[in-house]
PDB file of C-alpha atoms (C1' of nucleotides) in Angstrom:
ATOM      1  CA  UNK A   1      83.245  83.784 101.956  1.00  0.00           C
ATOM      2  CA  UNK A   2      80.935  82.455  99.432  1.00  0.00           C
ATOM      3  CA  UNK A   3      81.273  83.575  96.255  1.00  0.00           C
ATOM      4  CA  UNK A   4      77.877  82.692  93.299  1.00  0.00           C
ATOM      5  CA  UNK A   5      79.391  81.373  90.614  1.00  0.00           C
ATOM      6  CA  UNK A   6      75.969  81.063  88.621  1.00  0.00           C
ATOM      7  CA  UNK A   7      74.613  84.561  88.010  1.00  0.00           C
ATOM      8  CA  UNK A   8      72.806  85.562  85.363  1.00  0.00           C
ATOM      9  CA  UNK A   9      73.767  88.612  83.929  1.00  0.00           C
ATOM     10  CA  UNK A  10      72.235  91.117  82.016  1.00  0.00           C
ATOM     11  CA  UNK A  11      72.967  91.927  78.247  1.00  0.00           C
ATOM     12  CA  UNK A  12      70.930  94.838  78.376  1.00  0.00           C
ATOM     13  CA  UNK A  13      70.299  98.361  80.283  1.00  0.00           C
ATOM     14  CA  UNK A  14      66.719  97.664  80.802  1.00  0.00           C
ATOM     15  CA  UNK A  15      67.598  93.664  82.187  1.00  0.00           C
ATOM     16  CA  UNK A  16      70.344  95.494  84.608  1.00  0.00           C
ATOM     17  CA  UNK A  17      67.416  98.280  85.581  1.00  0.00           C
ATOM     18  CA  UNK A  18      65.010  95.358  86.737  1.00  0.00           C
ATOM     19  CA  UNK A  19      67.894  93.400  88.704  1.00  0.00           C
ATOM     20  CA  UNK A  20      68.594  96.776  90.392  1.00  0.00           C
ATOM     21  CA  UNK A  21      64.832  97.357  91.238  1.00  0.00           C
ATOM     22  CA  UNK A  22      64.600  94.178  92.260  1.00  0.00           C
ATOM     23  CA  UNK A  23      67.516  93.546  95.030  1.00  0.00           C
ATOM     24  CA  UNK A  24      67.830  97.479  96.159  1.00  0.00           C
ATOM     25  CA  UNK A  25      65.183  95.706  99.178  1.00  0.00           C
ATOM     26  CA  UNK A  26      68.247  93.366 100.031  1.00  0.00           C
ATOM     27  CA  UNK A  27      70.273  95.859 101.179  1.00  0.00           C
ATOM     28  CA  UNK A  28      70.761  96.404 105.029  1.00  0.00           C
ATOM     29  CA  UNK A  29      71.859  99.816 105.979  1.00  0.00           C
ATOM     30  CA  UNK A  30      72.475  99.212 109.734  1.00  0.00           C
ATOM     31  CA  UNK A  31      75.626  97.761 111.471  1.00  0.00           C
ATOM     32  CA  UNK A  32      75.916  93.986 110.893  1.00  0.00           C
ATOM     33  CA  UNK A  33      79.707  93.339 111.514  1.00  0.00           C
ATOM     34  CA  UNK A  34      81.678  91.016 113.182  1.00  0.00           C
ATOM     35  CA  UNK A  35      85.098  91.818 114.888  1.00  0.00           C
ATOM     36  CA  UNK A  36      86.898  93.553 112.006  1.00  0.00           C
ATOM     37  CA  UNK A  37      90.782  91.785 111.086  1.00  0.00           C
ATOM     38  CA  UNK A  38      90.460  91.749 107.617  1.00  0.00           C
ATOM     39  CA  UNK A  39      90.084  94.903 105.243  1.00  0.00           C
ATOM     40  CA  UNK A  40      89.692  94.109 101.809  1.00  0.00           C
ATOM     41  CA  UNK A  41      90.055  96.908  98.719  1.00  0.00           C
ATOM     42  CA  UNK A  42      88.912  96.407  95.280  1.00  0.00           C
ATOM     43  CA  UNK A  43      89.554  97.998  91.877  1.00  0.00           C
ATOM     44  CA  UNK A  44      89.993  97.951  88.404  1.00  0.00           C
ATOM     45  CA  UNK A  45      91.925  98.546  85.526  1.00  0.00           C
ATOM     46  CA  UNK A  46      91.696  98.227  81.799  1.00  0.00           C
ATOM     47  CA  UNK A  47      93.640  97.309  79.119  1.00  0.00           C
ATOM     48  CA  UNK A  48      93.410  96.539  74.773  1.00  0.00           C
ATOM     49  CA  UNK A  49      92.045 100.208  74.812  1.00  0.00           C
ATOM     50  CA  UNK A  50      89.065  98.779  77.190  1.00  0.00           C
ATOM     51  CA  UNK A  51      88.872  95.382  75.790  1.00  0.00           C
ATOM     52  CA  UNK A  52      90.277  93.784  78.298  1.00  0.00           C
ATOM     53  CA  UNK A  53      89.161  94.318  82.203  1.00  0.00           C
ATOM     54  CA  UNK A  54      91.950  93.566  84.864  1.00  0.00           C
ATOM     55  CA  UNK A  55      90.537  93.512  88.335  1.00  0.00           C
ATOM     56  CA  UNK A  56      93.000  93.575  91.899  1.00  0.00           C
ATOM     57  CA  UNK A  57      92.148  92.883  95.327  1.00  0.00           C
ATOM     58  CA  UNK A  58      94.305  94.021  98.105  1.00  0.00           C
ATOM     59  CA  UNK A  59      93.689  92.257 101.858  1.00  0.00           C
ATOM     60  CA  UNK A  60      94.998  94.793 104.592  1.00  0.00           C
ATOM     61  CA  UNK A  61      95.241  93.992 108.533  1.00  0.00           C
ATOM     62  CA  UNK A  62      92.908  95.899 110.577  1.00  0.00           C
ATOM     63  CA  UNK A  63      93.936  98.138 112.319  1.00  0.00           C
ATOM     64  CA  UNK A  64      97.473  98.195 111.628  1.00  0.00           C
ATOM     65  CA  UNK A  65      96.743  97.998 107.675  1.00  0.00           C
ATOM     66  CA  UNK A  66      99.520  95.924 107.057  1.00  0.00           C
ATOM     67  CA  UNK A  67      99.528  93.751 103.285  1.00  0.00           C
ATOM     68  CA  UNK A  68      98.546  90.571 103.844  1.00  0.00           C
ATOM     69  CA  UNK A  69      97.353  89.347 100.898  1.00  0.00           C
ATOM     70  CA  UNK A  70      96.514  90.292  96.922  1.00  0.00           C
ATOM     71  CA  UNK A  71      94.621  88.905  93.891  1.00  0.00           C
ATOM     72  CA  UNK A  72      94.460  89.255  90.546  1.00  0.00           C
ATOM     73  CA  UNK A  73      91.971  88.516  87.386  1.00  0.00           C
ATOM     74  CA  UNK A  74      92.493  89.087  83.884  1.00  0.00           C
ATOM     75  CA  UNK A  75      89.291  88.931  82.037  1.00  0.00           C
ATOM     76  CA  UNK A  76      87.644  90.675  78.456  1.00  0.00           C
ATOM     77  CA  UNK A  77      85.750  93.279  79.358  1.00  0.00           C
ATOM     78  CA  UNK A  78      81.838  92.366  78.924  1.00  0.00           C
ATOM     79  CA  UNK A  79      79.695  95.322  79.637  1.00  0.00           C
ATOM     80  CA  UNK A  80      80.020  99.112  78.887  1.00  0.00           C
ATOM     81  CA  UNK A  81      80.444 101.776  81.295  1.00  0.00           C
ATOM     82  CA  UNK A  82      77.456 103.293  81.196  1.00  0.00           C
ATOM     83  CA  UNK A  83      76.370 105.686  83.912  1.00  0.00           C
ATOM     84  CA  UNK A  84      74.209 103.925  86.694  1.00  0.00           C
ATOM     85  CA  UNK A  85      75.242 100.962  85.725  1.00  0.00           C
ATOM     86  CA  UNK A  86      78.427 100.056  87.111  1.00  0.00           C
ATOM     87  CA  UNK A  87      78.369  97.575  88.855  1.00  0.00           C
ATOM     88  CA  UNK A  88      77.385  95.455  85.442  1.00  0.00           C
ATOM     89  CA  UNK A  89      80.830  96.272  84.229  1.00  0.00           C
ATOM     90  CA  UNK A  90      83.038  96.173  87.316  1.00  0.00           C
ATOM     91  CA  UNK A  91      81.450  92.880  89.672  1.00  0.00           C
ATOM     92  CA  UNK A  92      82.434  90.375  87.343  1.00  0.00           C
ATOM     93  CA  UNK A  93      86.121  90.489  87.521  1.00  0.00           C
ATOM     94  CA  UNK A  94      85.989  91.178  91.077  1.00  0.00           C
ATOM     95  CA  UNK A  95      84.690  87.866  91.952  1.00  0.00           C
ATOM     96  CA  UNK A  96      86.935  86.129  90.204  1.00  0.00           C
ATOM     97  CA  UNK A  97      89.606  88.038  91.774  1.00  0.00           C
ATOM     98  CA  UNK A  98      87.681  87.294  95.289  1.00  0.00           C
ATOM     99  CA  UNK A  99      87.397  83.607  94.445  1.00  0.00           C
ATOM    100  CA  UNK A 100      91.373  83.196  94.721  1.00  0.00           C
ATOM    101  CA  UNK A 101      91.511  84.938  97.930  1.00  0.00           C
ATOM    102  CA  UNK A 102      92.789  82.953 100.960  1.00  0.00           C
ATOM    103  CA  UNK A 103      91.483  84.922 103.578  1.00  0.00           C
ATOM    104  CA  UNK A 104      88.527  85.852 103.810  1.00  0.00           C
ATOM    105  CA  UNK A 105      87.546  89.775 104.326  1.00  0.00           C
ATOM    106  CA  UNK A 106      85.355  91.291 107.029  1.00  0.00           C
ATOM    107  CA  UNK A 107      84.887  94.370 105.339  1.00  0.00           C
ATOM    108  CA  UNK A 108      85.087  95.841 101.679  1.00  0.00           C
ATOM    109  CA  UNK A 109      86.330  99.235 100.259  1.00  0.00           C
ATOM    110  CA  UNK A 110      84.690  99.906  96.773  1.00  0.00           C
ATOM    111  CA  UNK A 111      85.577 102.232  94.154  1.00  0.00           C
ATOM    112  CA  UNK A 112      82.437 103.856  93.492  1.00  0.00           C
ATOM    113  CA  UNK A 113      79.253 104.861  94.950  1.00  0.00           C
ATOM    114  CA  UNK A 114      76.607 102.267  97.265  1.00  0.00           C
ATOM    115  CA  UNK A 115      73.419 103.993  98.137  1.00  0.00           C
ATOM    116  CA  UNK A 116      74.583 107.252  96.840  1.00  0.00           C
ATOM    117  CA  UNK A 117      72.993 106.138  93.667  1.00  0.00           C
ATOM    118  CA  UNK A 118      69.586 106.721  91.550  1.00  0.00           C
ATOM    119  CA  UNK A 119      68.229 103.535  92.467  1.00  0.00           C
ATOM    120  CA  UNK A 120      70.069 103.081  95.834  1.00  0.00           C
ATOM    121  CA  UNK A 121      72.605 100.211  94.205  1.00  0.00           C
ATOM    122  CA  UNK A 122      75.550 101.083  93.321  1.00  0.00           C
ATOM    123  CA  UNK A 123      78.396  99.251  92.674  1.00  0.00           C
ATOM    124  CA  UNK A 124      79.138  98.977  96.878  1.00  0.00           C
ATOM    125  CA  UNK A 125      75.642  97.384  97.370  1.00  0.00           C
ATOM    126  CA  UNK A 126      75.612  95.022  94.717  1.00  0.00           C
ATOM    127  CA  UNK A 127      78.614  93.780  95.858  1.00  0.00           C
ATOM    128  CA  UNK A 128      77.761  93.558  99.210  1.00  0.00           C
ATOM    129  CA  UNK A 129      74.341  92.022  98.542  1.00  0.00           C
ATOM    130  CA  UNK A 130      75.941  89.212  96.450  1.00  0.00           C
ATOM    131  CA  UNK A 131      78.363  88.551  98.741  1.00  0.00           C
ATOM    132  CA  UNK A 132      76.291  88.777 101.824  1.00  0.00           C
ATOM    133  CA  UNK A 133      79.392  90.701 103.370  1.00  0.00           C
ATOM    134  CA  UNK A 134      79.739  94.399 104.725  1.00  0.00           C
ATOM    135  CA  UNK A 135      80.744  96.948 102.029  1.00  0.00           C
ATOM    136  CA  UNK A 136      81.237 100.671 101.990  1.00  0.00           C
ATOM    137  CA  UNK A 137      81.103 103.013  99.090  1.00  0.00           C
ATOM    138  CA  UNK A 138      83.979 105.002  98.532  1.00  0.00           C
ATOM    139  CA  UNK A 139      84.649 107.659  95.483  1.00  0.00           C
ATOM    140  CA  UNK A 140      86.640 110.028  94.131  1.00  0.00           C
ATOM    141  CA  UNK A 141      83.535 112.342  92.989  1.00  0.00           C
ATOM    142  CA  UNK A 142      79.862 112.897  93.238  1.00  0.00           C
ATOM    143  CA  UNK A 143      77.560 110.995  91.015  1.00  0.00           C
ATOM    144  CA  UNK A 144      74.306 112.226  92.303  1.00  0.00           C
ATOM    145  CA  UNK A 145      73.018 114.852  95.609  1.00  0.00           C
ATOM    146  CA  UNK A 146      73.588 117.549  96.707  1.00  0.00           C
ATOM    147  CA  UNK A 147      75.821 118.925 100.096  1.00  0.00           C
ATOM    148  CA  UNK A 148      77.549 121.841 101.549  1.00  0.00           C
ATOM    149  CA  UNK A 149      81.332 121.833 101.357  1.00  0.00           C
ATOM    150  CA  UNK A 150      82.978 119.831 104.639  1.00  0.00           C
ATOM    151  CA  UNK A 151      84.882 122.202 106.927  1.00  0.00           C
ATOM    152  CA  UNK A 152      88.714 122.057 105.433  1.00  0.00           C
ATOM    153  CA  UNK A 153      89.751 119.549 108.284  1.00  0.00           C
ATOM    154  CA  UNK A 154      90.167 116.153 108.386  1.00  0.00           C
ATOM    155  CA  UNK A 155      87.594 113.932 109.763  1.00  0.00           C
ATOM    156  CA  UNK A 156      85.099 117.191 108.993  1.00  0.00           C
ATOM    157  CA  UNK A 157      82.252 115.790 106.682  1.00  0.00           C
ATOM    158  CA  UNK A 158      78.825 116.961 105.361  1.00  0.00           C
ATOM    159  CA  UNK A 159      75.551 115.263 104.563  1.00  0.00           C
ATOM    160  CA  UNK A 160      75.015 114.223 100.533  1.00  0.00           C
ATOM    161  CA  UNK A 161      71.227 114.003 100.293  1.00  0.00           C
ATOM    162  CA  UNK A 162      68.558 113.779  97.793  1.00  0.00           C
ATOM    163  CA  UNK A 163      66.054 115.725  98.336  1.00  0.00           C
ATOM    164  CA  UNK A 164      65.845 115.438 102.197  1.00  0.00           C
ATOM    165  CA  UNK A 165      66.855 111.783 102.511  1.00  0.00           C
ATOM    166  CA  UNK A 166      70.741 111.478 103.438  1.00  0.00           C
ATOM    167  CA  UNK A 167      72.136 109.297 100.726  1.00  0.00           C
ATOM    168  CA  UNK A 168      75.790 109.740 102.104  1.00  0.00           C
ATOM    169  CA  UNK A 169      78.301 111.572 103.245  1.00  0.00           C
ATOM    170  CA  UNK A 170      80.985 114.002 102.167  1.00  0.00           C
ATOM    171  CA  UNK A 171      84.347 113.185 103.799  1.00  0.00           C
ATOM    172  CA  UNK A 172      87.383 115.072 104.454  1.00  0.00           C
ATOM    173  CA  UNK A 173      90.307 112.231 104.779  1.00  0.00           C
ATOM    174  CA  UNK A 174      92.851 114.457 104.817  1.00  0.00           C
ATOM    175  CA  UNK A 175      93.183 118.652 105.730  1.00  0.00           C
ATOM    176  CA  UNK A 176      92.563 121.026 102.842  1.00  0.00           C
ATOM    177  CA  UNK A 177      92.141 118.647 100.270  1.00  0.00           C
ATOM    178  CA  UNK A 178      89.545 117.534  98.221  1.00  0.00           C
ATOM    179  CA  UNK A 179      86.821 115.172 100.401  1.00  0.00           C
ATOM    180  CA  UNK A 180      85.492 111.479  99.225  1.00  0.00           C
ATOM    181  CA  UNK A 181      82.038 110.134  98.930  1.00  0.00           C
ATOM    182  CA  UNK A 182      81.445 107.865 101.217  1.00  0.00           C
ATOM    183  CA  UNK A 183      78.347 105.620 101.399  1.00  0.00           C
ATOM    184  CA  UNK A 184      76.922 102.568 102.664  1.00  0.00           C
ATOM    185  CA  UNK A 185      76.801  99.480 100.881  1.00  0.00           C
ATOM    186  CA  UNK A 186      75.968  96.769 102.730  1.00  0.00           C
ATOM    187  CA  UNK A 187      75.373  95.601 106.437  1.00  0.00           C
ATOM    188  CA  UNK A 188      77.148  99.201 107.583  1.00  0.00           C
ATOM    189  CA  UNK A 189      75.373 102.204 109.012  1.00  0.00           C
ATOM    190  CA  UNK A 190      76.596 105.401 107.981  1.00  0.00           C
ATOM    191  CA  UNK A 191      78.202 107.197 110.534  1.00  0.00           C
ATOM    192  CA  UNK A 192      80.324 103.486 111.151  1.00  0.00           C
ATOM    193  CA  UNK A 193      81.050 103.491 107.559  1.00  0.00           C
ATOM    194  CA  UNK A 194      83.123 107.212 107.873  1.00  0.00           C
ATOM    195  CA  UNK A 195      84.596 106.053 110.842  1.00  0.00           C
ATOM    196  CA  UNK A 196      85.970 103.063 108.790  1.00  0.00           C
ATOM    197  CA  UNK A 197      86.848 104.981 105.911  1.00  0.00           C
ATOM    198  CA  UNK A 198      88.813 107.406 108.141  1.00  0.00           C
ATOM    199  CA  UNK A 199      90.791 104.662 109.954  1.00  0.00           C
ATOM    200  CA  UNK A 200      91.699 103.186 106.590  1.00  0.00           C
ATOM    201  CA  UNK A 201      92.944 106.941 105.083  1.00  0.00           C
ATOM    202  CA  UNK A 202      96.163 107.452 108.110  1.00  0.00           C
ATOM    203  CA  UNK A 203      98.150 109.279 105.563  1.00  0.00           C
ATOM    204  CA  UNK A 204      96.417 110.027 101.617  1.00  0.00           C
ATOM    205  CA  UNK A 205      93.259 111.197 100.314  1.00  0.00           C
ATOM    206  CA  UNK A 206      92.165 107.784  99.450  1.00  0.00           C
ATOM    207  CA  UNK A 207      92.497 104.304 101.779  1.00  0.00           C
ATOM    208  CA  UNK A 208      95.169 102.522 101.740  1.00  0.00           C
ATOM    209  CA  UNK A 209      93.051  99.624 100.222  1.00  0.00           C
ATOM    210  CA  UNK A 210      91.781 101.446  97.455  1.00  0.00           C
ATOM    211  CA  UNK A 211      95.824 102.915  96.603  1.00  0.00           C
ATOM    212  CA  UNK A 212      97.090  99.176  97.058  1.00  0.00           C
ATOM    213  CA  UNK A 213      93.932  97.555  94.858  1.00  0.00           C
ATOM    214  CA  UNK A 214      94.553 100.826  92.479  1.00  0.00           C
ATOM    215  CA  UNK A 215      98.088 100.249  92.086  1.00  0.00           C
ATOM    216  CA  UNK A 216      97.820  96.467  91.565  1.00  0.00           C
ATOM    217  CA  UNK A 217      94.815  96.673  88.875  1.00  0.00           C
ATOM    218  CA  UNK A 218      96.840  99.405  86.416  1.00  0.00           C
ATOM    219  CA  UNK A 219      99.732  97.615  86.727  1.00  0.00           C
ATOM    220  CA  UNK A 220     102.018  99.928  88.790  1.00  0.00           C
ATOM    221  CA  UNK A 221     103.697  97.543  91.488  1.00  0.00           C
ATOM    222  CA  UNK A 222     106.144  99.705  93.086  1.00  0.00           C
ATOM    223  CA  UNK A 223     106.138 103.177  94.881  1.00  0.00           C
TER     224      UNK A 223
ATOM    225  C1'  DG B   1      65.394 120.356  74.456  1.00  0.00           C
ATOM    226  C1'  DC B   2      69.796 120.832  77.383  1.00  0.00           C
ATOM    227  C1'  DG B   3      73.196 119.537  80.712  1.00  0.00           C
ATOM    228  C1'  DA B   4      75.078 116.052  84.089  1.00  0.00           C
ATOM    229  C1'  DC B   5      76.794 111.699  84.486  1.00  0.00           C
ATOM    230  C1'  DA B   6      80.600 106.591  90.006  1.00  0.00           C
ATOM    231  C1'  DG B   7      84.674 104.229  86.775  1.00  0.00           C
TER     232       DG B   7
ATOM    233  C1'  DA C   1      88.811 104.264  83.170  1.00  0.00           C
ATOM    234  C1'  DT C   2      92.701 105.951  79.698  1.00  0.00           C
ATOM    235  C1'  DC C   3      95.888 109.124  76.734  1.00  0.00           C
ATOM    236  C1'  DT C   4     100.311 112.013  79.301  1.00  0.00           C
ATOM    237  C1'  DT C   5     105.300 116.199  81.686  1.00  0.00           C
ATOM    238  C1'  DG C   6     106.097 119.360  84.066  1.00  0.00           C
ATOM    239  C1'  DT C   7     104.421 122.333  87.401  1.00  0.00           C
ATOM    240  C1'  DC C   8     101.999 124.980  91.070  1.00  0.00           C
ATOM    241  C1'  DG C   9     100.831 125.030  95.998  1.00  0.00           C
ATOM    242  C1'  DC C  10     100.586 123.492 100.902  1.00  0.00           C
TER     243       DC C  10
END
DNA sequence: GCGACAG
DNA sequence: ATCTTGTCGC
């Protein structure tokens, strides 16, 4: 996988708007996969109160989502969390987690929203765009749309649109508890996304990517 | 003007 | 995201 080394980066909210604007075109919303073996799940943690940003990668098997590999990066924490934004915040320490990697991951599990976002780049599509590799959206809450509630089973899910364009979807990944928000980030269509996101959820609410990455970035290594 | 607002 | 114990419900 390549990884840029030499981005430039915004220091502003206005600089981030315009780099937003400006590669929301790059982002392909139909399948563009190869065979899938490698699952990859990112996330992050904090630390210093916020000042410093520690981001984990967790590589899982596909199907049999068995650990094969994880990375860490420690790094101070150079943009504010600021609504819409992200990805500004969060990319950063997840390449240089990604750089160490060994293998090399067919697909990516984000923490946060892809399309399902005002300007149709979230966190999952910048990502994806910069690393030219497939990427799905996945979080714990809604950021923006609307949608009807998902029947209570699993695998039931319900369209999260904007106005009438479908900017996601609203998935139950496990019976009578409270659904994700799945979107696409990069080179994925929708409806393959959910069927990814489901085969990656056997047993939780949330992937087993996104628990391992989750457990690895705050620090928690056992249970 | 007011409320909402991924992590 | 993070600060934090026990507790209610399936």
């Amino acid at each position: 996988m390549k990884i840029p080394t030499r981005l430039s980066w915004p220091t502003s909210i206005e600089e981030a708007r315009l780099i937003q604007e400006q590669w929301r075109d790059r982002v392909i919303t139909s399948d563009c996969l190869p065979e899938i073996h490698w699952v990859a799940g990112v996330d992050l943690g904090f630390e210093d109160g916020g000042k410093t940003t520690r981001a984990a990668v967790a590589v899982l098997s596909f199907p049999d989502l068995k650990l094969v590999e994880t990375a860490i990066a420690i790094c101070p924490t150079i943009f504010p969390y600021v609504p819409g934004f992200l990805s500004f915040r969060e990319a950063p320490p997840i390449l240089k987690a990604l750089r160490q990697l060994t293998t090399t991951p067919d697909l990516i599990l984000c923490d946060g929203q892809g399309l399902a976002h005002p300007r149709r780049f979230g966190l999952a599509c910048h990502l994806g765009t910069l690393l030219n590799c497939p990427t799905i959206g996945v979080a714990k809450s809604r950021f923006i749309g609307t949608h009807n509630e998902p029947a209570p089973k699993r695998g039931s899910w319900t369209p999260l649109k904007d106005g009438e364009e479908i900017i996601g979807a609203v998935l139950r990944t496990r019976t009578q508890v409270k659904p994700l928000y799945v979107s696409i980030g990069h080179k994925i269509g929708l409806e393959t996304a959910i069927a990814y996101v489901l085969d990656c959820t056997p047993q939780y609410r949330l992937p087993e990517t996104t628990r391992l990455a989750d457990r690895l970035a705050s620090n928690r290594i056992q249970s």
